[in-house]
Structures are given as structure tokens and as C-alpha cells.
Coordinates of C-alpha atoms in Angstrom, one line a residue:
M1 CA -47.4 -36.2 12.8
R2 CA -49.3 -37.2 9.9
R3 CA -48.0 -36.2 6.6
P4 CA -50.9 -35.5 4.0
P5 CA -50.9 -37.1 0.8
P6 CA -49.8 -35.4 -2.1
W7 CA -53.3 -34.6 -3.6
E8 CA -54.0 -32.9 -0.2
V9 CA -51.0 -30.8 -0.3
H10 CA -51.5 -29.6 -3.9
S11 CA -55.2 -29.1 -3.2
L12 CA -54.2 -26.1 -1.2
A13 CA -53.4 -24.3 -4.9
L14 CA -57.3 -23.8 -5.2
T15 CA -57.7 -20.8 -7.4
G16 CA -54.8 -18.9 -5.5
L17 CA -52.3 -19.1 -8.0
V18 CA -54.0 -17.8 -10.9
W19 CA -54.8 -14.6 -9.3
V20 CA -54.0 -11.2 -11.0
A21 CA -53.8 -7.6 -9.3
C22 CA -57.3 -6.7 -10.5
A23 CA -57.9 -5.9 -14.5
I24 CA -57.6 -2.1 -14.2
P25 CA -58.7 -1.2 -17.6
A26 CA -55.7 1.2 -18.0
A27 CA -57.1 2.1 -21.8
G28 CA -60.8 3.4 -20.7
L29 CA -59.1 5.3 -17.7
A30 CA -56.2 6.7 -19.6
A31 CA -58.1 9.5 -21.6
D32 CA -59.6 11.3 -18.0
T33 CA -56.4 13.3 -17.6
D34 CA -58.2 15.5 -14.7
H35 CA -57.8 12.4 -12.2
Q36 CA -54.8 11.4 -13.7
P37 CA -53.1 11.0 -10.0
G38 CA -55.8 9.0 -8.8
R39 CA -55.0 6.6 -11.7
E40 CA -51.7 6.7 -11.3
A41 CA -51.8 5.7 -7.6
A42 CA -54.4 2.9 -8.6
L43 CA -51.6 1.7 -11.2
R44 CA -48.8 1.9 -9.1
M45 CA -50.7 -0.3 -6.1
A46 CA -51.6 -2.6 -8.7
A47 CA -47.7 -3.1 -10.1
R48 CA -46.7 -3.5 -6.6
L49 CA -49.4 -6.1 -6.0
R50 CA -48.4 -8.1 -9.1
G51 CA -44.8 -8.3 -7.4
D52 CA -46.3 -9.8 -4.3
I53 CA -48.3 -12.4 -6.1
A54 CA -45.3 -13.3 -8.3
A55 CA -43.0 -13.8 -5.2
L56 CA -46.2 -15.3 -3.2
R57 CA -46.1 -18.1 -6.5
T58 CA -42.1 -18.6 -6.2
R59 CA -42.8 -19.1 -2.5
W60 CA -45.9 -21.7 -3.3
Q61 CA -43.3 -23.5 -5.6
G62 CA -40.9 -24.1 -2.9
L63 CA -43.8 -25.3 -0.4
R64 CA -45.1 -27.8 -3.1
A65 CA -41.2 -29.2 -3.7
S66 CA -40.6 -29.6 0.1
P67 CA -43.6 -29.3 2.3
S68 CA -42.9 -28.3 5.8
A69 CA -45.0 -26.7 8.5
E70 CA -42.6 -23.4 8.7
R71 CA -42.8 -22.8 5.1
C72 CA -46.7 -23.6 5.0
R73 CA -46.9 -20.7 7.7
E74 CA -44.9 -18.4 6.1
H75 CA -46.9 -19.0 2.9
V76 CA -50.0 -18.2 5.1
A77 CA -48.6 -15.2 6.2
A78 CA -47.9 -13.9 2.6
V79 CA -51.4 -14.8 1.7
E80 CA -53.0 -12.9 4.1
R81 CA -50.9 -9.8 3.5
V82 CA -51.9 -10.4 -0.1
E83 CA -55.5 -10.5 1.0
G84 CA -55.1 -7.2 2.6
S85 CA -53.4 -5.6 -0.6
F86 CA -56.4 -6.5 -2.7
G87 CA -58.7 -5.0 -0.3
Q88 CA -56.6 -1.8 -0.2
L89 CA -56.5 -1.9 -4.0
A90 CA -60.6 -2.3 -4.1
D91 CA -60.7 0.8 -2.0
A92 CA -58.8 3.0 -4.1
L93 CA -60.6 1.7 -7.3
D94 CA -63.9 2.4 -5.4
G95 CA -62.8 6.0 -5.1
L96 CA -61.8 6.6 -8.5
A97 CA -65.0 5.6 -9.6
L98 CA -66.6 8.3 -7.3
E99 CA -64.1 10.8 -9.1
L100 CA -65.0 9.8 -12.1
G101 CA -68.9 9.6 -11.7
R102 CA -69.2 12.2 -14.5
V103 CA -67.6 9.7 -17.3
E104 CA -70.0 6.9 -17.2
A105 CA -67.9 4.7 -19.0
H106 CA -64.8 5.2 -16.9
A107 CA -66.6 4.8 -13.4
R108 CA -68.4 1.4 -14.7
A109 CA -64.6 0.8 -15.3
A110 CA -63.5 1.5 -12.0
T111 CA -66.0 -0.4 -10.3
S112 CA -65.6 -3.4 -12.4
G113 CA -61.8 -3.6 -11.1
A114 CA -62.8 -2.9 -7.4
A115 CA -65.3 -6.1 -8.0
D116 CA -62.9 -8.1 -8.9
C117 CA -60.6 -7.1 -6.3
R118 CA -62.7 -8.1 -3.7
H119 CA -63.3 -11.5 -5.6
Q120 CA -59.8 -11.9 -5.6
Q121 CA -59.7 -11.3 -1.7
R122 CA -62.2 -13.6 -1.1
L123 CA -60.3 -16.2 -3.2
A124 CA -57.1 -15.6 -1.1
R125 CA -58.8 -15.5 2.3
T126 CA -60.2 -19.2 1.5
H127 CA -56.9 -20.6 0.2
A128 CA -55.0 -19.1 3.5
R129 CA -57.8 -20.7 5.6
A130 CA -57.5 -24.3 4.1
A131 CA -53.3 -23.5 4.0
A132 CA -53.8 -23.0 7.8
G133 CA -55.9 -26.0 8.3
L134 CA -53.2 -28.4 7.0
C135 CA -50.0 -26.6 7.8
D136 CA -49.8 -28.3 11.3
A137 CA -49.9 -31.9 9.6
L138 CA -46.7 -31.1 7.6
P139 CA -43.5 -32.1 9.1
T140 CA -41.2 -29.7 11.1
V141 CA -37.8 -29.0 9.4
A142 CA -35.6 -26.2 9.6
S143 CA -36.3 -22.9 7.7
V144 CA -34.6 -22.2 4.9
A145 CA -33.5 -18.3 4.8
T146 CA -32.9 -18.2 1.0
T147 CA -36.6 -18.9 0.3
S148 CA -37.7 -15.7 2.4
P149 CA -38.3 -12.6 0.2
T150 CA -37.3 -10.4 3.1
A151 CA -34.2 -13.0 3.9
E152 CA -32.0 -10.0 4.8
T153 CA -31.5 -6.4 5.3
G154 CA -28.6 -4.0 6.2
I155 CA -26.5 -0.8 4.8
A156 CA -22.9 -1.0 4.6
T157 CA -20.2 1.6 3.6
C158 CA -17.4 0.4 1.9
G159 CA -15.4 3.3 0.7
R160 CA -14.5 4.9 -2.7
G161 CA -18.0 6.8 -2.4
V162 CA -20.4 3.9 -3.0
S163 CA -22.7 3.0 -0.2
F164 CA -24.6 -0.6 -0.5
A165 CA -27.9 -1.6 1.3
W166 CA -30.0 -4.5 0.7
D167 CA -33.4 -6.1 1.1
A168 CA -34.6 -9.7 0.0
G169 CA -31.6 -10.5 -1.8
V170 CA -31.6 -7.0 -3.8
V171 CA -28.4 -4.8 -3.6
F172 CA -29.2 -1.0 -3.6
A173 CA -25.7 1.2 -4.8
S174 CA -25.9 5.0 -4.1
G175 CA -23.2 7.4 -4.7
P176 CA -22.1 9.7 -7.3
E177 CA -19.3 7.1 -8.4
T178 CA -22.2 4.9 -9.8
E179 CA -22.2 7.3 -12.6
A180 CA -18.8 5.7 -13.7
W181 CA -20.4 2.6 -14.1
L182 CA -22.4 4.2 -17.3
G183 CA -19.4 5.0 -19.4
A184 CA -16.5 2.6 -21.2
G185 CA -16.0 -0.3 -19.1
G186 CA -18.9 0.6 -16.6
G187 CA -19.5 -3.0 -16.2
R188 CA -16.1 -4.0 -15.0
T189 CA -16.1 -1.2 -12.7
A190 CA -19.2 -1.7 -11.1
L191 CA -18.2 -5.6 -10.8
G192 CA -15.1 -3.8 -9.0
A193 CA -17.2 -2.0 -6.7
L194 CA -19.4 -4.9 -5.7
E195 CA -16.2 -7.4 -5.1
R196 CA -14.6 -5.1 -2.6
A197 CA -17.9 -5.0 -0.5
F198 CA -19.4 -8.8 -1.1
E199 CA -18.5 -12.5 -1.5
G200 CA -20.0 -15.1 -3.5
L201 CA -21.3 -12.7 -6.3
P202 CA -23.4 -14.6 -8.8
E203 CA -22.8 -15.7 -12.5
I204 CA -25.1 -13.1 -13.9
V205 CA -25.1 -9.7 -11.9
V206 CA -27.8 -7.3 -13.4
V207 CA -27.2 -3.5 -12.8
R208 CA -30.4 -1.8 -13.1
F209 CA -30.2 2.3 -12.8
D210 CA -33.0 4.2 -11.3
G211 CA -34.9 6.3 -13.5
R212 CA -32.5 6.0 -16.6
R213 CA -33.2 4.6 -20.1
L214 CA -30.1 3.0 -21.4
G215 CA -31.5 0.6 -24.3
A216 CA -28.6 -1.1 -26.6
E217 CA -26.2 1.5 -24.7
G218 CA -26.5 -0.3 -21.9
L219 CA -25.6 -3.6 -23.2
R220 CA -22.7 -2.4 -25.3
A221 CA -21.3 -0.9 -21.7
S222 CA -21.9 -4.5 -20.4
V223 CA -19.1 -6.7 -19.6
R224 CA -18.3 -10.3 -20.4
L225 CA -15.5 -11.8 -18.5
T226 CA -12.7 -13.3 -20.6
E227 CA -11.1 -16.7 -20.2
N228 CA -8.6 -15.6 -17.5
Q229 CA -11.6 -15.0 -15.2
T230 CA -13.5 -18.2 -15.9
D231 CA -10.6 -20.7 -16.1
A232 CA -10.6 -24.2 -14.8
R233 CA -13.6 -23.8 -12.4
E234 CA -15.7 -24.1 -16.0
G235 CA -18.7 -26.6 -15.4
A236 CA -17.0 -28.3 -12.7
P237 CA -19.5 -29.9 -10.4
G238 CA -19.7 -28.3 -6.8
A239 CA -17.5 -25.4 -7.9
P240 CA -17.6 -22.0 -6.7
M241 CA -19.6 -19.7 -8.7
H242 CA -18.0 -16.7 -10.3
T243 CA -19.7 -14.0 -12.3
R244 CA -19.5 -14.2 -16.3
V245 CA -21.4 -11.3 -16.9
V246 CA -22.3 -7.6 -15.7
V247 CA -25.2 -6.4 -17.6
L248 CA -26.2 -2.7 -17.6
V249 CA -30.0 -1.7 -18.0
G250 CA -32.1 1.2 -17.5
A251 CA -35.4 1.1 -14.9
E252 CA -37.0 2.9 -17.7
D253 CA -36.0 0.7 -20.6
P254 CA -38.8 -0.7 -22.3
A255 CA -37.3 -4.0 -22.8
A256 CA -34.6 -4.5 -20.3
E257 CA -35.9 -8.4 -19.9
T258 CA -34.6 -9.2 -23.5
V259 CA -31.2 -7.5 -22.2
I260 CA -30.7 -9.6 -19.6
N261 CA -32.1 -12.5 -21.3
F262 CA -29.2 -12.1 -23.9
A263 CA -26.6 -11.5 -21.1
A264 CA -27.8 -14.9 -19.9
A265 CA -27.2 -16.5 -23.1
W266 CA -24.4 -14.2 -23.8
A267 CA -22.5 -15.5 -20.7
F268 CA -22.2 -19.0 -21.4
V269 CA -20.6 -18.6 -25.1
P270 CA -17.3 -20.3 -24.3
T271 CA -14.6 -17.9 -23.9
V272 CA -12.0 -19.6 -25.2
L273 CA -12.5 -18.6 -29.0
P274 CA -10.2 -16.8 -31.7
P275 CA -9.7 -13.2 -31.1
A276 CA -12.0 -12.7 -33.9
C277 CA -14.9 -14.2 -32.4
R278 CA -15.1 -12.5 -29.2
P279 CA -17.4 -9.7 -30.0
G280 CA -18.6 -7.5 -27.3
A281 CA -21.2 -5.7 -28.9
A282 CA -25.4 -5.6 -28.9
D283 CA -25.2 -6.9 -32.3
A284 CA -22.5 -9.5 -31.7
W285 CA -24.5 -12.5 -33.2
W286 CA -26.7 -10.7 -35.8
F287 CA -25.4 -13.5 -37.8
A288 CA -26.4 -16.1 -35.7
E289 CA -27.6 -19.9 -36.5
G290 CA -29.2 -22.0 -33.7
A291 CA -29.7 -18.9 -31.4
S292 CA -32.7 -17.0 -31.0
V293 CA -32.1 -14.3 -28.2
L294 CA -28.4 -14.1 -29.2
S295 CA -29.5 -12.7 -32.7
F296 CA -32.5 -10.9 -31.5
G297 CA -34.9 -13.7 -33.5
R298 CA -33.4 -13.3 -36.7
R299 CA -33.7 -16.8 -37.8
G300 CA -31.0 -18.0 -40.6
Y301 CA -28.9 -20.5 -41.6
I302 CA -24.9 -20.9 -42.5
V303 CA -23.2 -22.6 -45.6
R304 CA -19.7 -23.1 -45.3
H305 CA -18.0 -22.7 -48.8
P306 CA -15.1 -25.1 -49.8
E307 CA -12.9 -22.4 -49.8
G308 CA -13.2 -21.7 -46.3
A309 CA -15.3 -18.9 -46.7
A310 CA -18.9 -18.8 -45.1
E311 CA -22.2 -17.1 -45.6
W312 CA -25.6 -16.8 -43.7
R313 CA -28.6 -16.4 -45.2
A314 CA -32.2 -15.5 -43.8
A315 CA -34.6 -18.9 -43.5
A316 CA -37.6 -19.2 -45.5
A317 CA -40.9 -17.7 -44.2
A318 CA -38.9 -17.0 -40.8
G319 CA -37.7 -13.5 -40.6
D320 CA -39.3 -11.1 -38.4
P321 CA -39.7 -7.7 -39.7
E322 CA -40.4 -6.5 -35.9
A323 CA -37.5 -7.8 -34.8
E324 CA -35.1 -6.6 -37.4
A325 CA -36.7 -3.2 -37.0
D326 CA -36.1 -3.4 -33.0
P327 CA -33.1 -5.4 -31.9
L328 CA -34.6 -5.3 -28.3
R329 CA -37.7 -6.8 -29.4
S330 CA -38.4 -8.7 -26.0
T331 CA -40.9 -11.3 -26.8
L332 CA -38.0 -13.7 -27.5
A333 CA -37.5 -17.5 -26.5
F334 CA -34.2 -19.3 -25.5
S335 CA -33.3 -21.3 -28.7
P336 CA -32.2 -25.0 -28.1
G337 CA -28.8 -24.1 -28.7
E338 CA -29.1 -21.2 -25.8
R339 CA -30.4 -23.6 -23.3
A340 CA -28.1 -26.1 -23.7
L341 CA -25.3 -23.4 -23.5
M342 CA -26.6 -22.7 -20.2
G343 CA -27.0 -26.3 -19.1
L344 CA -30.8 -26.2 -19.5
A345 CA -31.6 -29.5 -22.0
P346 CA -34.3 -31.6 -20.3
T347 CA -36.0 -32.6 -23.4
E348 CA -34.7 -35.2 -26.4
S349 CA -34.8 -32.3 -29.1
D350 CA -32.4 -30.0 -26.8
L351 CA -30.2 -32.9 -26.5
A352 CA -29.7 -33.5 -29.6
D353 CA -28.9 -29.9 -30.5
R354 CA -26.5 -29.7 -27.6
G355 CA -23.6 -30.9 -29.6
R356 CA -23.7 -28.0 -32.1
G357 CA -24.7 -24.9 -29.9
V358 CA -24.6 -22.1 -31.7
R359 CA -22.9 -20.7 -35.0
W360 CA -22.2 -17.4 -36.0
L361 CA -20.3 -15.2 -38.9
A362 CA -17.6 -12.4 -37.2
G363 CA -16.8 -9.4 -39.1
A364 CA -19.6 -10.1 -41.8
T365 CA -20.2 -8.0 -44.8
T366 CA -23.9 -7.8 -46.4
S367 CA -24.9 -8.0 -49.9
P368 CA -28.2 -5.8 -51.1
N369 CA -30.2 -9.5 -51.2
G370 CA -29.6 -9.6 -47.4
V371 CA -27.0 -12.3 -47.5
A372 CA -23.8 -12.0 -45.2
H373 CA -20.5 -13.2 -46.3
S374 CA -17.5 -13.6 -43.8
S375 CA -14.2 -15.6 -43.7
V376 CA -14.6 -16.0 -40.0
L377 CA -16.8 -19.0 -38.8
C378 CA -17.3 -19.2 -34.9
E379 CA -18.8 -22.0 -33.3
A380 CA -20.0 -22.6 -29.8
S381 CA -20.5 -26.1 -28.0
A382 CA -22.4 -26.0 -25.2
P383 CA -20.1 -26.7 -21.8
V384 CA -21.1 -29.7 -19.6
L385 CA -22.7 -27.7 -16.6
S386 CA -24.0 -29.1 -13.4
R387 CA -27.5 -28.0 -13.2
T388 CA -30.6 -28.8 -10.9
P389 CA -33.5 -29.6 -13.2
G390 CA -35.3 -26.5 -13.6
I391 CA -32.9 -23.9 -12.0
G392 CA -31.0 -21.7 -14.6
P393 CA -27.9 -19.8 -13.6
S394 CA -27.2 -17.8 -10.4
I395 CA -28.1 -14.3 -10.7
R396 CA -28.6 -11.1 -8.6
L397 CA -30.2 -7.3 -9.2
V398 CA -27.9 -4.6 -8.1
V399 CA -29.8 -1.2 -8.0
A400 CA -27.9 2.0 -9.1
S401 CA -28.5 5.6 -8.0
E402 CA -26.8 8.9 -7.3
T403 CA -28.6 9.4 -4.0
P404 CA -30.1 6.9 -1.5
L405 CA -33.9 5.7 -2.8
S406 CA -36.9 6.2 -1.1
P407 CA -38.6 3.3 0.4
Q408 CA -41.5 3.2 -2.3
A409 CA -38.6 3.3 -4.9
R410 CA -37.3 0.5 -3.7
R411 CA -40.6 -1.5 -3.3
D412 CA -40.9 -0.6 -7.1
H413 CA -37.7 -2.3 -8.0
L414 CA -38.4 -5.3 -6.0
A415 CA -41.5 -5.5 -7.4
W416 CA -40.0 -5.6 -11.0
W417 CA -37.4 -8.1 -10.0
R418 CA -39.7 -10.6 -8.4
A419 CA -41.5 -10.3 -11.9
Y420 CA -39.0 -11.2 -14.0
S421 CA -37.6 -13.8 -11.7
A422 CA -40.4 -15.7 -10.5
A423 CA -41.0 -19.4 -11.8
D424 CA -44.1 -17.9 -13.5
R425 CA -45.4 -15.8 -16.2
D426 CA -45.5 -12.3 -15.2
A427 CA -48.3 -10.0 -16.1
R428 CA -46.4 -8.0 -19.0
P429 CA -47.4 -9.8 -22.4
E430 CA -44.9 -7.3 -24.4
V431 CA -42.0 -9.0 -22.5
A432 CA -40.5 -12.4 -21.7
N433 CA -39.3 -13.0 -18.2
F434 CA -36.5 -15.6 -17.4
F435 CA -38.8 -18.3 -16.9
E436 CA -41.0 -17.8 -19.8
A437 CA -37.8 -17.3 -22.3
T438 CA -37.0 -20.7 -21.3
G439 CA -40.2 -22.0 -22.2
E440 CA -41.3 -22.4 -18.8
R441 CA -38.5 -25.0 -17.8
A442 CA -36.6 -23.3 -15.7
R443 CA -36.1 -20.2 -13.4
P444 CA -33.1 -18.5 -12.5
L445 CA -31.1 -19.2 -9.2
V446 CA -32.0 -16.2 -7.2
D447 CA -30.3 -16.4 -3.3
G448 CA -31.8 -14.1 -0.9
E449 CA -28.7 -14.1 1.4
L450 CA -25.4 -11.9 1.0
A451 CA -22.3 -12.2 2.6
P452 CA -20.6 -8.7 3.1
R453 CA -17.0 -8.7 3.3
R454 CA -15.2 -7.6 6.8
A455 CA -14.3 -4.2 5.1
C456 CA -18.2 -3.2 5.2
S457 CA -19.8 -2.3 8.4
P458 CA -23.3 -3.7 8.8
L459 CA -25.7 -1.0 9.9
P460 CA -29.3 -1.0 11.1
A461 CA -31.7 -0.4 7.8
D462 CA -34.6 1.4 7.5
L463 CA -35.6 -0.7 4.1
P464 CA -39.3 -1.6 3.9

């Protein structure tokens, strides 16, 4: 069987990997309140399509990294589904244009969106045909279940008032007891429930509450495990994964991505530190050096005085008024020190920064001129982690709700998660997903498989 040369495999990209879910001119249509339901339906359809495209890009990266006939055929099938979605969205926009006929500018905007969708549909069709023509020339290998966005579905009831369903590696937890996950120590309570239900939890567990807005309060209710739970296994090559952080976010939070990015860096700050250096609040590293996400973008440097005190000073021309006004501003990227903490240091500049890591002041007091003083200077050097190049920490999403979610609500959560975890830029310029926050150097390790414990009885699922 002929193996096509790299240029031939890479030519499958064509223009498909720059697809967008049809630029709906939301600003132009927003003013027409008479047709809000039609506009909202089109926007929801576009959001789902963006999620499918993000998943398709991730699948494409896997195919390019390890070409096989099986992965190629799965890719073609996924492209054909996206092609159909483009057609459905085009039809929806055509219908919206008819409804908006009395508002000429809005009707033109909807018609333009429909034309764009049909152009994207043609690109998808061309891409699928080109790929299908090369699939049979690729080697046949065993399929890898974890690369499939629909690797596993199921439902399990594990007692204590919480039921778990899962699809594409995302866990849906429902029951009134999920409300207890929001209070003090809620992250630890959620982790206890998940550990009773599943084996092999990842390093970072994201709990997203359906229909809720948590903001900074969710981060303060999150939990970072102590050194007693991250002991000798720390950084050992081939060591079993263990949970470092459970971070709580609301589905309605405007900057949930930044909270998760904060938790990703937070997870790898060494836990074996003096008690004064173990803060757990959202402003833990407000006076930090060598950090961006941990200090929410406040740039500064630390000066140590001979008598033992230290002070944090704002870096000249590096202050960001927007970041200071909004601690959860979401367009922040990981600094070299933060990437080094997570074992992501592929460049020479990052390697030079690895030895220093992150420094911050604990219990600092601020003077009127903005200089912070403290007698406690904390330092976190980068641990030695065994990381595959381009792959970040292991991570899983858990969606919490008081009652089971509808199939549509589950699809919406899945689309959001695909956009955050994809190895590509997402469609929202106001936020930075993990891939963007690492400077496009790494994606999180998202496993599609789940290992329910024997106490959980898998049942047939009705997930989409």
C-alpha cells in the first residue's frame, strides 16, 4: 500500500482549516427586536458549528501527526457533517433575510451571511472529496478511541444524590447535591463525588455550573490540593495522573476561560511552601513577578532589601488599567515563568526563565504610590515535569446542574469545551483559550475515555 508523501497529506488542508461559522453580523441584526427568536436561533446554530469546526481542527492535527486510513475516513465523515451544517445555517439565514425584508440593511446582512455559508459549504465538499481520494493510500492501523469526539457515552448513578452522564469525555453531573459544590470547600466536595464515580481523574478538573454566573466567587470556592495529595509522584516520568486543582466556573461567566487558565498555572506552583505562601484566593498572586495570568496581567518587579523586607513595584509603561479594573480580564497569556511551571518551555528564552519561575509577596500592604511592602517573599521554581512537546496538563470538564440537561444544552456545553480545548484559536477575540494563552505552543491533554468505578452501573444513554 502506497504511503503518500508529506506534501500530499498536507495538501488535504486546502482552505478547510480556516473555515469560520459564517460571519453573522450580530451588531447589524441586534436592533431588530421583532425578529429576535430567528436571529437567536441562527446565532445558536453558528455557535454549535464553531464548536464542530474546532473539534474538526483538533482531529485534523491528529491526522497530520499520525496519518492512517481509519483516522482519514473519520475526518472525511466529520467534514461531511460540517458541510451539512453550513447548508442548514445558510437556509436559516435565507429565512431570516425574508423576515427582515422591511429593514433593507439587515436583510442584506443576513443574505451576505447565507452566501458566505454556501461558499464555506463548497470548500468543505471539495476538502472531503480530496481527502477521500487519499484515505485508501494511507496505512491501516488500529483506531485510537481517545481521538474521537464521541468516544464514549453512558449514564451512571453512584448514590449520594448525584447522577453522572458523559459524552465525548465531558461529564454531566445532575442532582440537588451539586448545589453543595458552590459553597465553602465546594471544589473538594465535588472532587469527592467524582472520585467515588470515576477512576483516573486528570490534573485539572473544571466544574462548569449550567445557567450560573460565579465570577471571582467561583475561583475563591475552588480548591488546590495540598502537598499531602501531591507527594512523591510529583513530576516522576510515567507517574499516574493525580488531581491538583478543581476550579469552579459559571456557564454565564464573562471570562471563564481566564479562570481556568489561572487554575492551570495555579496547579503547578509547588505546594511545599511556608504556610504564609499558600494563598487560595483569586488575588493570591496580585503582587507577582514572572507571572501574567497568576497576577491577572499586572506587570511589576520585586526588590529585596538587606533587612529582609521586600517590595513590589509596578513596571514602567507596563501597567494595564483594564486589567487592574477587571481582575478577570480574559485576554491574558501565560508568562515564560508560568509556562515553565507547567513544564511547557520549548524556547531558549523560556528555558532561561525556568530556573526563576514565579515570585510574589504574601500579606502585602500597599502604599499610596502603589508600591507594596511585605516581609514574606515567596518563590516557586519550576518543577521537573515530563511533558510531551505541544501537550499541556491533563484536564476534564464536568457540567453541574440541579436537574438533567436537555440534549441541546449538552451540545452547547460540548461546543464551548471544544473551543476552549482545541489546538487552535477560537472564534471569540475577547477571550484566550488554553492554546492561545500558551502562545500557540500547547493544548491541554483532553482524554475522551472515562473509567467508571464498579459502584457505578452504566446504563443506555440518550446523549446526542
